[in-house]
Each structure stands twice: as C-alpha cells, then as structure tokens.
Amino acid sequence: MTFTLAIVGRPNVGKSTLFNRLVGRKLALVDDQPGVTRDLREGEARLFDLRFTVIDTAGLEEVTDDSLQGRMRRLTERAVDMADACLFLIDGRVGVTPSDEVFADILRRRNAHVILGVNKAEGRAGEAGVIDAWSLGLGDPVPLSAEHGEGMDDLYRILRPIAEQFEERAAQDAPVVDVDVTETEGDEEADPEAHKPTARKPLQIAVIGRPNAGKSTLINRIIGEDRLLTGPEAGITRDAISVRADWMGTPVRIFDTAGMRKKARVVDKLEKLSVADGLRAVRFAEVVVVLLDVEIPFEQQDLRIADFAETEGRAVVVAVNKWDLEDEKQDKLAELKEMFDRLLPQLRGAPLVTVSAKTGRGLDRLHGAIRRAHDIWNRRITTARLNSWLTAMTEAHPPPAPGGKRIKLRYMTQVKTRPPGFVVMCSHPELMPESYRRYLVNGLRDHFDMPGTPIRVTFRGQGDKNPFKEKKNWGAPSRLRKHLDKKKPQ
C-alpha cells in the first residue's frame, strides 16, 4: 500500500517539471506559458527508497464559475480531497502572492498533510522567496529546484514519516491467510491465457479523433466518474492521460488523447506537443478506438487518423459518437457502413459501433467489439492450416509470372502476433506484385475470421540451402571418393 501525493499551486510554478522529476520520465507536457496542464495525471514516483503515487494537477486560479478555469479548479480540488498528502508549490523567484495566501488557507482546511515547497529556489534569486514562504503558516518551507533536482533529499525526509504511517496501517489492515501463494503462482492461476487482460497487465486502449468528438466524455462514461476535464470548447485535452478501470469485468487502461487537426493548421508549439503525445499513446496501445462525430463523419482527418492506427499495427475499432442526436438512425447507419467500406478498405471488416457518450448507449457493444478486436490481434494459426489454405489459394489464382519468371510459393508460416505477421517462402520475392499480396491478405481475413485487424505478409526467397551442393562425389564409398579426389586436375 502506497500513499498518494498531489502537487498543487498556481499556474507556471513548475508542478509538471517536478512531476516528471519524481516519476523519472517526461510524461507531463512542460512549457513556459502558464496553464499547460488541465487534466489530472497520475504516475508512479520514486524518491530514493520511497515508492508512491504522484498526481500532477492544473494550476489553481481564483475562479469558481463554470468556465474552463473554474472546471479545472474543481478538478484540482477533487485531487486534493482524494490525496493522502498535498505538496503546495510556490514560485521562489516571485515570492508569496495574494493568490498563494488564498489557496494556502483552502489547503489548510481540506488536507491534513500539507507540505510547502518553494520551487525555483536555486541561487540567491530564490532565497527571498523561501523566507517569504514562512508567512503562509504551513510549517517549514522546502527549497526545491525541479529543473535541477535540488532539494530532493529534504523532500524525502518530510515524506518518509508519512510513508511509514501508511506502511503501519497497511500491516494492520492486511488479511490473515493460512497458505502463502507466490506472485508467479497467483498469476498462473488467474491468467490461463497469455493475452487475457489482468489487473497487472490491463487491456491498453487509446481513444483518438478530431477535436470535440467527445473522447474525454466517452472515457468518463466508461469509468463511471468525471475524471477527465470536458466541456463544449474544442481542444480541452492536451496531455495523453491514462486512467485505469474495470470495464464490464475487463481490466483496462484507457488513454485520452488530444484532438488531432490537420497538420497544416497546427502552428502552436503546445498543440504540436499535444499531438505528438497522443501519437505516442497510440504506439503504447493494443486497441485504438477512432472516435467520429456523427454530424461530420469520415472527414479527411478522420481517414488519416484511422490509417495511422492501422499503419502502427494496432487493432482498430471505429466508434461513431453523439448517436443520440441522430433521428434517421437506420438510414444513417447504412450510409456510415457504405462510407467506411469505400474510404477505408485497409480496415475492411473492422467493427463500426454507434455510441452516445452523453447517455451511455452502445457502450456494451463497444466493449464487445474491443475485446473481439483484441482477441483477433493476438490470434495464432498453425503452419499446417496455413499451408493447406495457401495451396487452395494458389490453385484458385496462381501467382503471376512477370518477365516469364514463374513465382513459386513453397510454404507459409506465422512469425508473430500483435498484429498477425506471416512469411511466405517463394522464388523471386522481389517480383511479387502488391496486388497478389492484397489477395492473400483478404483471403486470410475471410478464411480465418480476422476482420479489421492489420495483417502483415512478407515474401522471402528461400535460396538454395543444400549443404552438399559443392560435394559432387557425395554418396560414393569413402575409398572411391578419395580415389576420385586424387584424379582431379590440380
């Protein structure tokens, strides 16, 4: 059992920089402009021998209405309530501001463990801010430099007693058992299938799409709480935030990504960082949900996003959101399926699901489509079945003979999963046309029931692997071989 530490403070005091320092990776976006962070981002922190959960929050502002800043503040206050300890960060070069005094008073009432940190305290420029921080009445201020890693030992000495309290509480609450079960034994019992999602290895899902398609709202509906910041404004999400949940009995880790606009329209540096973070989340995911807006589906940017997911080799599920706004549902569904088959032939057979993130309709179908896509993505086919199928395919449609050179397909085997990858050993692989590769890929989809998942087929030349090709006298008696070798001209 580990404790949770929430990092809070005004915008641009270095909360995300300190978060990245504690987790040991650049997970949170960092920029000079204030207000970069909007959602809550959790990470597993390591500080010497301490292990705990750290939460990066949005900057606190003196706004309480329903504006974007007001919703961000409420989300940060929620993180303070759920955290076991709170690190209140101020800017040592600016000193204590009136806003810091207001927020210090709020934190004093809401959280039992409040640690006062003075960031950017390196050098003489930050000394005045450390002295000024005593006026907040939150105990000894901790001078820190998140950028340079200074003050981490002082922070460790303050967090150590808090960690010991939670360790004692965990020891008291631990259930008494008669039989010890090792971690390996427990995993084998709970995970009979290698690719079955477990709490230790949840199913990784990335939700991608254009801005304002409803990605954050959909994820909030799936996990059953307002964990991610939502609203009518486009482009609210900036970081690729991951949340864990148990979705209808399936342990999942869902990545919420920033909306992806056309590359020509992305000129802001922060938006470029957000899109890059979302693309990185796609590479970590196993299943990618491409979320479309029912009012403007399959725009050029939607097609690019879906093609990117397929190119990365992820299992793809296409979901059409805001289905509750559609009146002519049957006609619209037929139109969507026709557009899907015509505009995304590389994803032929991928599931197309209609959902409403606002009402929750269709989430059971979306869950089933994701699980099926994941199973297909992990499917393995025996070599015997593959070669029987390959024989039938070549008899029905033999490969071409470009330039009079006949291409002979010798055998086929599956070399990988996630996504399924196959190698066909043949003669003249460099002459194999792309059309015949597509013919085999479509045949694999239809015959082995693998709709929608990316399939990789590679042609490879077998070459002459006869080890006795140069030994012309192989097979003769040993004395005769020696006699023939002596007769050879020198």
GROMACS .gro file of N, CA, C and O in nm, residues 22 42 105 108 183 335 377 385 401 476:
model
   40
   22LEU      N    1   0.994   1.336  -1.037
   22LEU     CA    2   0.962   1.229  -0.943
   22LEU      C    3   0.935   1.097  -1.012
   22LEU      O    4   0.971   0.991  -0.960
   42GLU      N    5  -0.162   1.095  -1.324
   42GLU     CA    6  -0.103   1.015  -1.218
   42GLU      C    7   0.023   0.945  -1.268
   42GLU      O    8   0.034   0.913  -1.386
  105ASP      N    9  -0.485   2.889   0.261
  105ASP     CA   10  -0.593   2.879   0.358
  105ASP      C   11  -0.690   2.768   0.321
  105ASP      O   12  -0.739   2.694   0.408
  108ARG      N   13  -0.522   2.428   0.393
  108ARG     CA   14  -0.510   2.403   0.536
  108ARG      C   15  -0.638   2.339   0.591
  108ARG      O   16  -0.634   2.256   0.682
  183GLU      N   17   0.379  -1.476  -0.620
  183GLU     CA   18   0.322  -1.393  -0.726
  183GLU      C   19   0.308  -1.472  -0.855
  183GLU      O   20   0.211  -1.459  -0.929
  335GLU      N   21  -2.557   0.446  -4.441
  335GLU     CA   22  -2.467   0.540  -4.506
  335GLU      C   23  -2.326   0.532  -4.448
  335GLU      O   24  -2.226   0.535  -4.520
  377TRP      N   25  -0.631  -0.976  -3.279
  377TRP     CA   26  -0.497  -0.916  -3.285
  377TRP      C   27  -0.392  -1.012  -3.229
  377TRP      O   28  -0.276  -1.009  -3.268
  385ARG      N   29  -0.244  -2.557  -4.107
  385ARG     CA   30  -0.365  -2.493  -4.161
  385ARG      C   31  -0.329  -2.387  -4.264
  385ARG      O   32  -0.397  -2.372  -4.366
  401ALA      N   33   0.362  -1.444  -6.353
  401ALA     CA   34   0.498  -1.475  -6.397
  401ALA      C   35   0.555  -1.353  -6.468
  401ALA      O   36   0.561  -1.349  -6.592
  476ALA      N   37   2.925  -4.175  -5.283
  476ALA     CA   38   3.016  -4.283  -5.322
  476ALA      C   39   3.088  -4.336  -5.199
  476ALA      O   40   3.101  -4.267  -5.099
   0.00000   0.00000   0.00000
